[in-house]
XYZ file of C-alpha atoms in Angstrom:
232
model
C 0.000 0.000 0.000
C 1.492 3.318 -0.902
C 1.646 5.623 1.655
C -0.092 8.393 0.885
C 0.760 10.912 3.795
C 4.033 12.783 3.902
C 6.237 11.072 6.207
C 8.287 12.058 9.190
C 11.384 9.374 10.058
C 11.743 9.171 13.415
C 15.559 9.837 14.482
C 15.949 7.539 17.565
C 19.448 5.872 17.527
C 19.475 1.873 18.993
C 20.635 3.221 21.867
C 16.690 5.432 22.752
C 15.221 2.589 21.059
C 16.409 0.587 23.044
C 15.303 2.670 26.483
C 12.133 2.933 25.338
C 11.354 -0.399 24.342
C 11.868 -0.827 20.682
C 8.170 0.457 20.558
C 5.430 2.995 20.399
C 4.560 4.685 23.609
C 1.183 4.125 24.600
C -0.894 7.501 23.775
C -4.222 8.963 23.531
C -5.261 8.886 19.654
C -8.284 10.182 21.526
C -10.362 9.280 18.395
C -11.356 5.466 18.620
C -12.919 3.914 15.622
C -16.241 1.761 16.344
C -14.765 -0.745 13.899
C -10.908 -1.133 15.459
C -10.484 -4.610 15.825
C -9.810 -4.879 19.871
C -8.088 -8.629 20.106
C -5.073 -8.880 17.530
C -5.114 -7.258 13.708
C -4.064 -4.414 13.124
C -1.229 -3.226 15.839
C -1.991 0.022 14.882
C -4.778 -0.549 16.848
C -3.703 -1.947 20.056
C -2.964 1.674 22.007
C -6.760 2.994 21.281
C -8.721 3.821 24.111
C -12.896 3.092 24.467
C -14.630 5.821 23.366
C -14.761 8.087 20.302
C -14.462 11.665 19.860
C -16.905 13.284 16.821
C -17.751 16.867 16.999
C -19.759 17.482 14.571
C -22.617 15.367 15.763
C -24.547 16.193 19.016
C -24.182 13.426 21.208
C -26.887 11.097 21.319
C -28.711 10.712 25.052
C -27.010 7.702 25.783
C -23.903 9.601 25.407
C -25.153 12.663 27.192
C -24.941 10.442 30.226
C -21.874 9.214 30.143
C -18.356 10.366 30.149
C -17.327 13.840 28.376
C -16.225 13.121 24.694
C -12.113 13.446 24.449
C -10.664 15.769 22.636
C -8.881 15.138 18.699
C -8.069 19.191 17.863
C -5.081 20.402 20.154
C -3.126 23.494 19.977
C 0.434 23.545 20.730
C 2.486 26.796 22.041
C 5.773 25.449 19.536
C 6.543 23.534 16.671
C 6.223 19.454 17.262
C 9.133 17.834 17.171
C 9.639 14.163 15.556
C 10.351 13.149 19.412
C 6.562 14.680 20.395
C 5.655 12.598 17.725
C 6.410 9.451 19.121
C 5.886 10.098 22.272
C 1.991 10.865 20.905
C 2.535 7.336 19.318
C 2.874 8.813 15.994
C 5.206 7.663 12.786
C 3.099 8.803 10.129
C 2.241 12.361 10.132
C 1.215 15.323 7.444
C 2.970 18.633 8.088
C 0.844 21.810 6.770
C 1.894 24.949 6.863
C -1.748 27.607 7.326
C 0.022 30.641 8.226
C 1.403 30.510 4.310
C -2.401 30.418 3.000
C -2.376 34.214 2.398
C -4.814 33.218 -0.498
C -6.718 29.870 -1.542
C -4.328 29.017 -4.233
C -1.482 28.331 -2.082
C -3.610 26.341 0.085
C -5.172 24.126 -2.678
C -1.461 23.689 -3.602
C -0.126 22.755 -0.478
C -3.396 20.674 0.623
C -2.753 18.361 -2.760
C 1.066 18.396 -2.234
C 0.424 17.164 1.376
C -2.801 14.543 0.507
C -0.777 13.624 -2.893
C -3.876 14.419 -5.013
C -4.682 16.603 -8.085
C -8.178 16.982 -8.162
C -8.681 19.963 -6.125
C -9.462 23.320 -7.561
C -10.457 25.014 -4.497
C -12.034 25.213 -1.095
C -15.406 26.558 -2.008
C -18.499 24.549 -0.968
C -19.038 23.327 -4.191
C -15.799 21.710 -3.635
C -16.267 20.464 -0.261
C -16.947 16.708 -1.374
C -13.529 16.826 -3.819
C -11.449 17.779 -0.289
C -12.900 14.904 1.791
C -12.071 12.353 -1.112
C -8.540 13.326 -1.154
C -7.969 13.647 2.330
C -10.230 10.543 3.124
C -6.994 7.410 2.070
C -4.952 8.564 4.465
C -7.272 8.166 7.630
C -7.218 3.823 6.781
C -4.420 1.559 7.209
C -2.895 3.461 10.752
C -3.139 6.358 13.159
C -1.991 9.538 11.814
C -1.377 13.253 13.475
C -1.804 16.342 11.297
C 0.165 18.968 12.521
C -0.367 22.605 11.185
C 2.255 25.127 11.474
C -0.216 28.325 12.565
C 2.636 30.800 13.849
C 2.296 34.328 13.304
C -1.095 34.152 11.637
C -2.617 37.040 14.588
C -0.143 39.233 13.349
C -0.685 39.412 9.648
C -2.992 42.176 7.947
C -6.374 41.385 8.366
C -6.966 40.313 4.804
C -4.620 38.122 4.929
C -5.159 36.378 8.581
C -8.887 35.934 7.445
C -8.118 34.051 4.501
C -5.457 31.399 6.565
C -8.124 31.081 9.097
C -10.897 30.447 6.343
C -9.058 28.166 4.787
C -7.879 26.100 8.124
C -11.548 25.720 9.407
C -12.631 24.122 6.370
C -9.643 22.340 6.166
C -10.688 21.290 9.972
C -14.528 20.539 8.683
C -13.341 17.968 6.103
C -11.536 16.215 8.395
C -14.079 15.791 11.220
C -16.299 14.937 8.325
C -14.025 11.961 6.444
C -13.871 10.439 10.086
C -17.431 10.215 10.826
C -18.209 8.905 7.793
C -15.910 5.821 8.127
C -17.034 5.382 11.597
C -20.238 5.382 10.759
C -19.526 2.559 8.262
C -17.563 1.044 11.656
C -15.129 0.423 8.770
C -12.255 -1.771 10.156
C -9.554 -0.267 8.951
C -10.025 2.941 10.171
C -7.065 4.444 12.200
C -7.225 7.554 14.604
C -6.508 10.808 14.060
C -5.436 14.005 15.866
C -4.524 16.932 14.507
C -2.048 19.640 16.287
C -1.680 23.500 15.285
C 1.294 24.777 16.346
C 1.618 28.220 17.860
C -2.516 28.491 17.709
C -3.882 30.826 20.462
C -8.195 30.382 20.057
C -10.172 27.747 21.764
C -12.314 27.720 18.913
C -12.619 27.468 15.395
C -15.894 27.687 13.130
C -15.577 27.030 9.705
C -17.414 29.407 7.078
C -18.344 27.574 4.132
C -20.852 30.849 2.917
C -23.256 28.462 2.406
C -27.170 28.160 3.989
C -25.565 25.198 6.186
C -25.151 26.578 10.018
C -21.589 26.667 11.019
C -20.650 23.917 13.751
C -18.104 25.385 16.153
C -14.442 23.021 17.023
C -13.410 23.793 20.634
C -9.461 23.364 20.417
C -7.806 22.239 23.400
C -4.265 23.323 24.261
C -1.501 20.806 25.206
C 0.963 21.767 27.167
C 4.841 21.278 26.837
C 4.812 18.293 28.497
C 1.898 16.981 25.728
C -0.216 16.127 29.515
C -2.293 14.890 30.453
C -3.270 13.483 26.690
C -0.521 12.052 25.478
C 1.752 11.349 28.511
């Protein structure tokens, strides 16, 4: 299976390999799939906790009840590093960079770069279903972390910072989107999937589409340096 996500090699030498086990950390891919296989399959698989994390839907009563849903959209004060990374329990990860999205041509560009696809033309609503199919691949097979480089967007001109942020919270939509829709299907080979920005300062992002649809709100909960109490 070609890999279809860009990928970061992790630079342990035997030596850290060998303190930590020869393997993953076990982490909070705080997104668990209703169709990861619990006994054997898929390693991948082994770390996930019970429970599932889908903001876009209202929780049902049942849910209401229970336990808080975990988080899946973190913000992080600096850039990850491919150590975070495996300490999240990471090895395949896509690195975006949103505060270079001054306009929706660079982001189209970099979004098919990252999702190795050529059938995006933009990130209008029209387009909205031609995003989620190109993103959608890399979410089977394995976890995967997204981490968007968001440093120095609250600083630009406000022309500018509104585009990088428009562009981000659709990017944000698809995603939340793709994963429901596989989990829905309880589709076995669906992996988890957090994504990070880096130097983001909101709790909150709402996507604006400009369509009739009414905007669903992502609350975006900050990790600290540490990457506790999620991924510790």
């Amino acid at each position: 299976f070609a890999e279809l996500v860009a990928m970061i090699q992790l630079n342990l030498n035997p030596a850290q390999v060998s303190k930590y086990g020869g393997s993953r950390p076990q982490s909070a891919s705080l997104r668990t799939p209703r169709g990861a296989p619990r006994q054997g399959g898929d390693p991948s698989f082994v770390r996930l906790r019970d429970g599932q994390a889908t903001p876009r839907l209202p929780p049902k009563p049942a849910e209401a009840e229970g336990e808080e849903e975990e988080p899946w959209l973190f913000s992080f004060r600096r850039c990850l590093t491919t150590f975070d990374a495996w300490t999240m329990g990471f090895s395949r990860v896509v690195v975006l960079a949103a505060n270079k999205w001054k306009n929706e041509p660079l982001a189209v560009q970099e979004i098919s770069e990252a999702f190795r696809t050529s059938s995006l033309s933009g990130l209008t609503a029209a387009q909205k279903s031609d995003i989620e199919s190109a993103i959608a691949p890399v979410f089977l097979h394995g976890d995967v972390l997204i981490a968007v480089q968001c440093q120095g967007i609250p600083d630009m001109p406000d022309v500018e910072r509104d585009q990088c942020m428009a562009c981000l919270g659709k990017l944000i939509d698809c995603v939340s989107n793709v994963w429901n829709a596989y989990n829905d299907m309880e589709d076995d080979q669906l992996g988890a999937v957090v994504m990070v920005l880096e130097g983001f300062e909101l709790s909150q992002i709402v996507p604006n589409w400009e369509d009739d649809c009414e905007p669903m709100s992502y609350p975006v909960t900050a990790l600290s340096d540490t990457l506790e109490p999620y991924f510790a």
